[in-house]
Short mmCIF file of C-alpha atoms and ligand atoms in Angstrom, two decimals:
data_model
loop_
_atom_site.label_atom_id
_atom_site.label_comp_id
_atom_site.label_asym_id
_atom_site.label_seq_id
_atom_site.Cartn_x
_atom_site.Cartn_y
_atom_site.Cartn_z
CA MET A 937 -190.69 -59.81 149.45
CA LEU A 938 -191.21 -57.06 151.70
CA LYS A 939 -189.08 -53.99 151.50
CA VAL A 940 -189.21 -51.02 153.82
CA GLU A 941 -186.98 -48.15 152.98
CA HIS A 942 -186.10 -45.23 155.32
CA ILE A 943 -189.70 -44.85 156.50
CA THR A 944 -190.19 -41.91 158.64
CA LYS A 945 -193.32 -40.46 160.24
CA ARG A 946 -193.77 -37.26 161.61
CA TYR A 947 -197.02 -35.76 163.12
CA HIS A 948 -196.35 -31.91 163.45
CA ASP A 949 -192.85 -31.55 165.26
CA LYS A 950 -193.38 -35.23 166.82
CA THR A 951 -191.43 -38.12 164.84
CA VAL A 952 -193.09 -41.37 165.65
CA VAL A 953 -191.08 -43.37 163.39
CA ARG A 954 -187.53 -42.60 162.50
CA ASP A 955 -185.57 -43.91 159.35
CA ILE A 956 -186.89 -47.59 159.77
CA SER A 957 -185.48 -50.07 156.76
CA PHE A 958 -185.69 -53.85 156.97
CA ALA A 959 -186.37 -56.51 154.39
CA LEU A 960 -188.76 -59.82 154.69
CA GLU A 961 -187.78 -62.75 152.78
CA THR A 962 -190.75 -64.80 151.35
CA GLY A 963 -191.55 -67.66 153.59
CA HIS A 964 -190.22 -66.07 156.40
CA ILE A 965 -192.24 -65.21 159.72
CA CYS A 966 -190.88 -61.85 161.00
CA GLY A 967 -191.88 -60.70 164.20
CA PHE A 968 -191.77 -56.69 164.59
CA VAL A 969 -191.05 -56.04 168.56
CA GLY A 970 -191.15 -53.36 170.72
CA PRO A 971 -192.83 -51.79 173.75
CA ASN A 972 -196.06 -49.64 173.67
CA GLY A 973 -195.69 -46.60 171.57
CA ALA A 974 -192.86 -47.91 169.75
CA GLY A 975 -194.45 -47.06 166.44
CA LYS A 976 -195.31 -50.63 165.41
CA SER A 977 -198.94 -49.96 164.19
CA THR A 978 -197.41 -46.75 162.76
CA THR A 979 -195.33 -48.53 160.64
CA MET A 980 -197.87 -51.16 159.76
CA ASN A 981 -200.20 -49.06 158.82
CA ILE A 982 -197.71 -47.26 156.23
CA ILE A 983 -196.97 -50.58 154.85
CA THR A 984 -200.35 -51.54 154.41
CA GLY A 985 -200.98 -48.22 152.92
CA TYR A 986 -203.48 -46.68 155.71
CA LEU A 987 -201.26 -44.35 156.47
CA GLN A 988 -199.03 -42.00 154.20
CA PRO A 989 -195.12 -41.82 155.60
CA THR A 990 -193.49 -38.53 155.87
CA SER A 991 -190.74 -40.13 153.79
CA GLY A 992 -189.55 -43.52 152.77
CA SER A 993 -190.98 -46.27 150.58
CA VAL A 994 -192.71 -49.60 150.61
CA SER A 995 -192.77 -52.29 148.05
CA ILE A 996 -193.96 -56.03 147.95
CA GLY A 997 -192.06 -57.98 145.54
CA GLU A 998 -191.20 -55.17 142.71
CA ILE A 999 -194.37 -53.51 143.48
CA ASP A 1000 -194.07 -50.27 144.93
CA ILE A 1001 -197.13 -48.73 146.49
CA ARG A 1002 -197.11 -45.43 145.31
CA LYS A 1003 -196.69 -46.50 141.60
CA LYS A 1004 -199.27 -49.24 141.49
CA PRO A 1005 -201.41 -48.84 144.64
CA ASP A 1006 -204.18 -51.04 143.65
CA GLU A 1007 -201.66 -54.16 142.41
CA TYR A 1008 -200.19 -53.47 145.62
CA ARG A 1009 -203.32 -54.00 147.63
CA ARG A 1010 -204.22 -56.93 146.43
CA LEU A 1011 -200.67 -58.42 147.59
CA PHE A 1012 -201.32 -58.46 151.46
CA GLY A 1013 -204.03 -59.47 154.24
CA TYR A 1014 -204.06 -57.37 157.30
CA LEU A 1015 -205.28 -57.85 160.67
CA PRO A 1016 -205.42 -54.18 162.09
CA GLU A 1017 -204.78 -53.55 165.99
CA ILE A 1018 -208.46 -52.95 166.27
CA PRO A 1019 -210.00 -55.86 164.27
CA PRO A 1020 -212.45 -54.95 161.58
CA LEU A 1021 -215.43 -56.73 162.69
CA TYR A 1022 -219.28 -56.60 162.40
CA PRO A 1023 -220.81 -57.65 165.46
CA ASP A 1024 -224.13 -58.44 164.32
CA MET A 1025 -222.80 -60.65 161.09
CA LEU A 1026 -222.40 -64.48 161.31
CA VAL A 1027 -218.86 -65.58 161.05
CA GLU A 1028 -219.26 -66.93 157.44
CA ASP A 1029 -221.57 -64.13 155.94
CA TYR A 1030 -218.74 -61.62 157.28
CA LEU A 1031 -215.91 -63.43 155.54
CA ARG A 1032 -217.82 -63.43 152.35
CA PHE A 1033 -218.70 -59.85 152.53
CA VAL A 1034 -214.93 -58.93 153.05
CA HIS A 1035 -214.17 -61.54 150.39
CA GLU A 1036 -216.45 -59.31 148.20
CA ALA A 1037 -215.26 -55.87 149.83
CA LYS A 1038 -211.81 -56.85 148.74
CA GLY A 1039 -212.80 -57.39 145.07
CA LEU A 1040 -211.36 -61.23 145.40
CA ASP A 1041 -212.51 -63.46 142.77
CA LYS A 1042 -216.33 -64.07 143.11
CA GLN A 1043 -215.93 -67.43 141.53
CA LYS A 1044 -213.82 -68.57 144.37
CA ARG A 1045 -215.66 -66.73 147.09
CA SER A 1046 -217.00 -70.02 148.91
CA GLU A 1047 -213.79 -71.97 148.37
CA GLN A 1048 -211.60 -69.26 149.79
CA VAL A 1049 -214.03 -68.25 152.59
CA ALA A 1050 -213.85 -71.98 153.68
CA GLU A 1051 -210.00 -72.34 153.37
CA ALA A 1052 -209.52 -68.94 155.48
CA MET A 1053 -211.97 -70.21 158.34
CA GLU A 1054 -209.66 -73.69 158.10
CA MET A 1055 -206.42 -71.76 158.64
CA ALA A 1056 -207.77 -69.48 161.33
CA ASP A 1057 -209.67 -72.68 162.92
CA VAL A 1058 -213.08 -71.00 163.19
CA THR A 1059 -214.94 -73.20 160.79
CA HIS A 1060 -216.87 -74.64 163.64
CA VAL A 1061 -218.10 -71.22 164.64
CA ARG A 1062 -219.31 -70.23 161.10
CA GLY A 1063 -222.62 -69.79 161.94
CA ARG A 1064 -222.22 -67.56 164.99
CA LEU A 1065 -222.82 -64.02 165.47
CA ILE A 1066 -219.46 -62.61 165.77
CA LYS A 1067 -220.67 -60.13 168.69
CA ASN A 1068 -221.18 -63.53 170.82
CA LEU A 1069 -217.84 -64.86 170.53
CA SER A 1070 -215.07 -64.70 173.05
CA LYS A 1071 -212.27 -62.43 172.39
CA GLY A 1072 -209.94 -65.30 171.40
CA TYR A 1073 -212.26 -66.45 168.64
CA LYS A 1074 -212.96 -63.04 167.58
CA GLN A 1075 -209.24 -62.66 166.98
CA ARG A 1076 -209.18 -65.38 164.92
CA VAL A 1077 -212.33 -64.53 162.50
CA GLY A 1078 -209.99 -60.97 162.26
CA MET A 1079 -207.08 -63.60 161.08
CA ALA A 1080 -209.17 -65.48 158.91
CA GLN A 1081 -210.29 -61.91 157.11
CA ALA A 1082 -206.56 -61.58 156.63
CA PHE A 1083 -205.82 -64.88 155.22
CA LEU A 1084 -208.72 -64.93 152.62
CA GLY A 1085 -207.41 -65.51 148.96
CA ARG A 1086 -204.32 -66.49 150.65
CA PRO A 1087 -202.10 -63.18 150.00
CA PRO A 1088 -198.51 -63.36 149.50
CA LEU A 1089 -197.96 -61.19 152.76
CA ILE A 1090 -200.03 -61.78 155.88
CA ILE A 1091 -199.71 -58.68 158.26
CA LEU A 1092 -201.05 -58.79 161.70
CA ASP A 1093 -200.70 -56.40 164.28
CA GLU A 1094 -200.39 -57.50 167.77
CA PRO A 1095 -202.83 -61.14 167.21
CA THR A 1096 -202.16 -62.29 170.79
CA ILE A 1097 -202.99 -58.67 172.60
CA GLY A 1098 -205.68 -59.01 175.34
CA LEU A 1099 -205.81 -62.97 174.84
CA ASP A 1100 -205.69 -65.49 177.75
CA PRO A 1101 -202.61 -67.62 178.02
CA ALA A 1102 -204.56 -70.99 176.47
CA GLN A 1103 -205.89 -68.18 173.49
CA ILE A 1104 -202.54 -67.34 172.95
CA VAL A 1105 -201.46 -70.54 172.36
CA GLN A 1106 -204.11 -71.08 170.27
CA VAL A 1107 -203.04 -68.05 167.95
CA ARG A 1108 -199.44 -69.43 168.31
CA ASN A 1109 -200.32 -72.77 166.82
CA ILE A 1110 -202.31 -71.07 164.02
CA LEU A 1111 -198.95 -69.08 163.31
CA LEU A 1112 -196.95 -72.07 163.38
CA SER A 1113 -198.99 -73.67 160.82
CA LEU A 1114 -198.25 -70.75 158.62
CA LYS A 1115 -194.72 -71.34 158.75
CA GLU A 1116 -192.74 -71.92 155.20
CA GLN A 1117 -195.83 -71.73 153.28
CA HIS A 1118 -196.78 -67.82 154.02
CA THR A 1119 -194.52 -64.63 154.53
CA VAL A 1120 -195.66 -62.98 157.71
CA LEU A 1121 -195.35 -59.76 159.49
CA LEU A 1122 -196.63 -59.77 162.90
CA SER A 1123 -195.97 -57.19 165.53
CA SER A 1124 -196.16 -58.02 169.50
CA HIS A 1125 -195.13 -55.76 172.52
CA ILE A 1126 -194.69 -58.99 174.54
CA LEU A 1127 -191.57 -60.93 172.69
CA SER A 1128 -192.33 -64.09 174.85
CA GLU A 1129 -195.71 -64.43 172.91
CA ILE A 1130 -194.41 -64.84 169.49
CA GLY A 1131 -190.32 -65.15 169.81
CA GLU A 1132 -190.83 -68.96 169.04
CA VAL A 1133 -192.59 -68.51 165.92
CA CYS A 1134 -190.44 -65.99 164.14
CA ASP A 1135 -187.75 -66.78 161.66
CA GLU A 1136 -186.40 -63.45 162.37
CA ILE A 1137 -186.98 -60.46 164.56
CA VAL A 1138 -187.07 -56.52 164.04
CA LEU A 1139 -186.87 -55.01 167.57
CA ILE A 1140 -187.83 -51.23 167.64
CA ASN A 1141 -188.24 -48.64 170.46
CA ARG A 1142 -189.38 -45.03 170.29
CA GLY A 1143 -189.77 -44.93 166.46
CA GLU A 1144 -186.37 -46.29 165.75
CA LEU A 1145 -184.98 -49.77 164.61
CA VAL A 1146 -182.85 -50.90 167.50
CA ALA A 1147 -181.81 -54.18 165.97
CA ALA A 1148 -182.79 -57.15 163.31
CA GLY A 1149 -181.61 -60.41 162.74
CA THR A 1150 -182.77 -64.06 163.75
CA GLU A 1151 -182.46 -64.90 167.17
CA LYS A 1152 -179.14 -66.82 167.11
CA GLU A 1153 -177.80 -63.24 165.27
CA LEU A 1154 -179.33 -61.09 167.87
CA VAL A 1155 -178.49 -63.09 171.02
CA SER A 1156 -174.59 -63.45 169.74
CA ALA A 1157 -174.25 -59.61 168.70
CA HIS A 1158 -175.52 -58.68 172.17
CA THR A 1159 -173.54 -61.08 174.36
CA ASP A 1160 -169.82 -60.18 175.22
CA ALA A 1161 -168.82 -62.72 177.19
CA ALA A 1162 -169.11 -66.81 177.33
CA ARG A 1163 -170.58 -67.14 180.92
CA TYR A 1164 -170.34 -70.24 182.93
CA LEU A 1165 -171.82 -71.35 186.28
CA ILE A 1166 -170.00 -73.72 188.64
CA ARG A 1167 -171.95 -74.56 191.66
CA ALA A 1168 -169.58 -76.54 194.41
CA GLU A 1169 -168.12 -76.01 198.00
CA ASP A 1170 -166.65 -72.74 199.06
CA GLY A 1171 -163.12 -74.28 199.05
CA MET A 1172 -163.76 -75.83 195.81
CA LEU A 1173 -164.80 -72.64 194.20
CA ALA A 1174 -161.62 -70.92 194.86
CA LEU A 1175 -159.64 -74.08 193.18
CA ALA A 1176 -162.28 -73.71 190.22
CA GLU A 1177 -161.22 -69.79 190.01
CA ASN A 1178 -157.37 -70.69 189.71
CA ALA A 1179 -158.11 -73.29 187.04
CA ALA A 1180 -160.11 -70.80 185.29
CA ARG A 1181 -157.35 -68.26 185.37
CA GLU A 1182 -155.09 -70.53 184.02
CA LEU A 1183 -156.88 -71.64 181.02
CA CYS A 1184 -157.39 -67.67 180.27
CA PRO A 1185 -155.77 -64.78 182.11
CA GLU A 1186 -158.49 -62.17 181.18
CA VAL A 1187 -161.50 -64.41 182.46
CA ARG A 1188 -163.88 -62.23 184.97
CA CYS A 1189 -164.90 -64.07 188.27
CA GLY A 1190 -167.98 -63.47 190.40
CA ARG A 1191 -169.95 -65.35 193.02
CA ALA A 1192 -173.70 -65.49 192.01
CA ASP A 1193 -174.25 -66.53 195.49
CA ALA A 1194 -172.26 -68.59 198.45
CA GLU A 1195 -171.84 -71.87 196.32
CA THR A 1196 -171.72 -70.72 192.68
CA LEU A 1197 -168.90 -69.17 190.71
CA GLU A 1198 -169.81 -67.37 187.56
CA LEU A 1199 -166.90 -67.22 185.06
CA ALA A 1200 -167.34 -64.41 182.16
CA PHE A 1201 -164.61 -65.55 179.36
CA PRO A 1202 -164.09 -63.15 176.43
CA LYS A 1203 -166.20 -64.38 173.65
CA GLU A 1204 -163.62 -65.24 171.52
CA LYS A 1205 -162.08 -67.20 174.11
CA ASP A 1206 -164.95 -69.49 175.01
CA PRO A 1207 -163.28 -72.49 176.22
CA GLY A 1208 -165.90 -74.88 175.64
CA LEU A 1209 -164.76 -78.38 176.97
CA GLN A 1210 -161.60 -77.44 177.75
CA LEU A 1211 -163.05 -75.78 180.96
CA THR A 1212 -164.44 -78.93 182.29
CA ASP A 1213 -161.19 -80.73 181.57
CA ARG A 1214 -159.25 -78.24 183.13
CA LEU A 1215 -161.30 -78.23 186.47
CA ILE A 1216 -160.83 -82.07 186.87
CA GLU A 1217 -157.46 -81.90 186.31
CA GLY A 1218 -157.29 -79.30 188.96
CA GLY A 1219 -159.08 -81.56 191.28
CA VAL A 1220 -162.27 -79.47 191.35
CA ARG A 1221 -165.18 -81.42 192.73
CA PHE A 1222 -168.18 -79.81 191.39
CA GLY A 1223 -171.83 -80.68 191.52
CA GLU A 1224 -172.94 -78.69 188.57
CA LEU A 1225 -171.38 -76.75 185.54
CA TYR A 1226 -173.28 -75.27 183.06
CA ARG A 1227 -173.01 -72.60 180.17
CA LYS A 1228 -175.46 -69.92 180.88
CA THR A 1229 -177.21 -68.34 177.63
CA ARG A 1230 -178.71 -65.28 176.96
CA SER A 1231 -182.59 -65.12 175.99
CA LEU A 1232 -183.96 -62.82 173.14
CA GLU A 1233 -186.04 -61.43 175.92
CA ASP A 1234 -182.76 -60.52 177.91
CA VAL A 1235 -181.50 -58.80 174.78
CA PHE A 1236 -184.60 -57.09 173.91
CA LEU A 1237 -185.10 -55.72 177.56
CA GLU A 1238 -181.49 -54.60 177.75
CA LEU A 1239 -181.79 -52.51 174.46
CA VAL A 1240 -185.23 -51.12 175.46
CA ASN A 1241 -183.63 -50.21 179.08
CA ALA A 1242 -180.49 -48.84 177.50
CA ALA A 1243 -182.14 -46.40 175.03
CA ASP A 1244 -184.99 -45.40 178.00
CA GLY A 1245 -182.04 -45.12 180.50
CA ASN A 1246 -180.11 -42.35 177.95
CA ASP A 1247 -183.03 -40.36 177.94
CA GLY A 1248 -183.46 -39.79 181.43
CA GLY A 1249 -186.31 -42.92 181.56
CA ARG A 1250 -189.86 -42.86 180.29
CA ALA A 1251 -192.76 -45.20 181.43
N1 LIG B 1688 -202.40 -39.44 164.89
C1 LIG B 1688 -201.27 -39.41 165.47
N2 LIG B 1688 -200.82 -38.06 166.06
C2 LIG B 1688 -199.93 -37.97 166.93
N3 LIG B 1688 -199.35 -38.94 167.47
C3 LIG B 1688 -199.58 -40.06 167.16
C4 LIG B 1688 -200.82 -40.28 166.30
N4 LIG B 1688 -200.62 -41.73 165.98
C5 LIG B 1688 -199.82 -42.03 166.88
N5 LIG B 1688 -199.02 -41.41 167.57
C6 LIG B 1688 -197.95 -41.53 168.59
O1 LIG B 1688 -197.31 -42.52 167.91
C7 LIG B 1688 -196.30 -43.42 168.55
C8 LIG B 1688 -196.47 -44.48 168.24
O2 LIG B 1688 -197.47 -45.08 168.20
P1 LIG B 1688 -198.02 -46.65 167.60
O3 LIG B 1688 -197.34 -46.66 166.30
O4 LIG B 1688 -199.56 -46.93 167.65
O5 LIG B 1688 -197.05 -47.55 168.61
P2 LIG B 1688 -197.41 -49.02 168.97
O6 LIG B 1688 -198.34 -49.64 168.03
O7 LIG B 1688 -195.83 -49.54 168.78
O8 LIG B 1688 -198.00 -49.26 170.29
C9 LIG B 1688 -197.12 -43.11 169.96
O9 LIG B 1688 -195.98 -42.34 170.94
C10 LIG B 1688 -198.24 -42.32 169.54
O10 LIG B 1688 -198.84 -41.60 170.68
MG1 LIG B 1689 -199.62 -50.72 168.11
#
């Protein structure tokens, strides 16, 4: 549905987005994740036509932004980093105003404004002045504006930024309710806030794409070993180590602490349940045995830190 191809953005001699390409499938929610200054907003502003790329192309469906800009504009709703709200307007009046400004079908205005308010869960504040709303509600009014007319693609730039934990949960629930019915691209610098709602993740750092795929793909691609932790008494751990080496001579063994043995098997030699069997056969009595899984967050931090490390580090 959305195709971003070789987007580069340069300001004078500074390249802030470098050769970014990715595609987003219809019905998917894609998290566009990277630390502050990574180039998320710049990329989103290019996708929405607010900024011209130095090179590269963007299309939604078969519509190329440069060839049919008017048609293209009708295909997405956008919540920019700073929501374009009018503080002195009432919520519903504001949404009616945006509906008109977007040139959406006048006949459907009341119906579509009501629908957008419902989707963003702001119907109960429709008669309130925007300036009197909490930050969480303001953000949701901004989201309602992006939902108007149910565009094929919804683009949200850091919808959870600056919100408190309860407000973040509310935004997350709205995002979850969009699942399967809508195609969404949303950005965040905090993976944990959006990771669970996303079908796929595009990770960027310093203007470059570092990884893209489903959570499973990313974690698997950046996991080099199958790791297990065994908790037992010291003497038993030595036995466990022997049993593991018999199973797989390449296993790497280390102590996470005095009572915990960490085993790292090469990914392609993951023993699975054989490990339990072998420990029991070897007479190892253990309190706990579990597989250590990496989270997407671990992968994200590792990729970002690796890139910063290569460059002497940058805040
Ligand atoms: N108009 C501009 N001129 C020069 N540099 C800019 C301009 N706009 C953004 N940048 C730089 O581009 C980089 C990426 O910014 P941005 O896309 O806002 O990142 P993010 O949204 O991921 O935090 C930053 O280093 C920022 O300082
Ligand atoms: Mg930004």
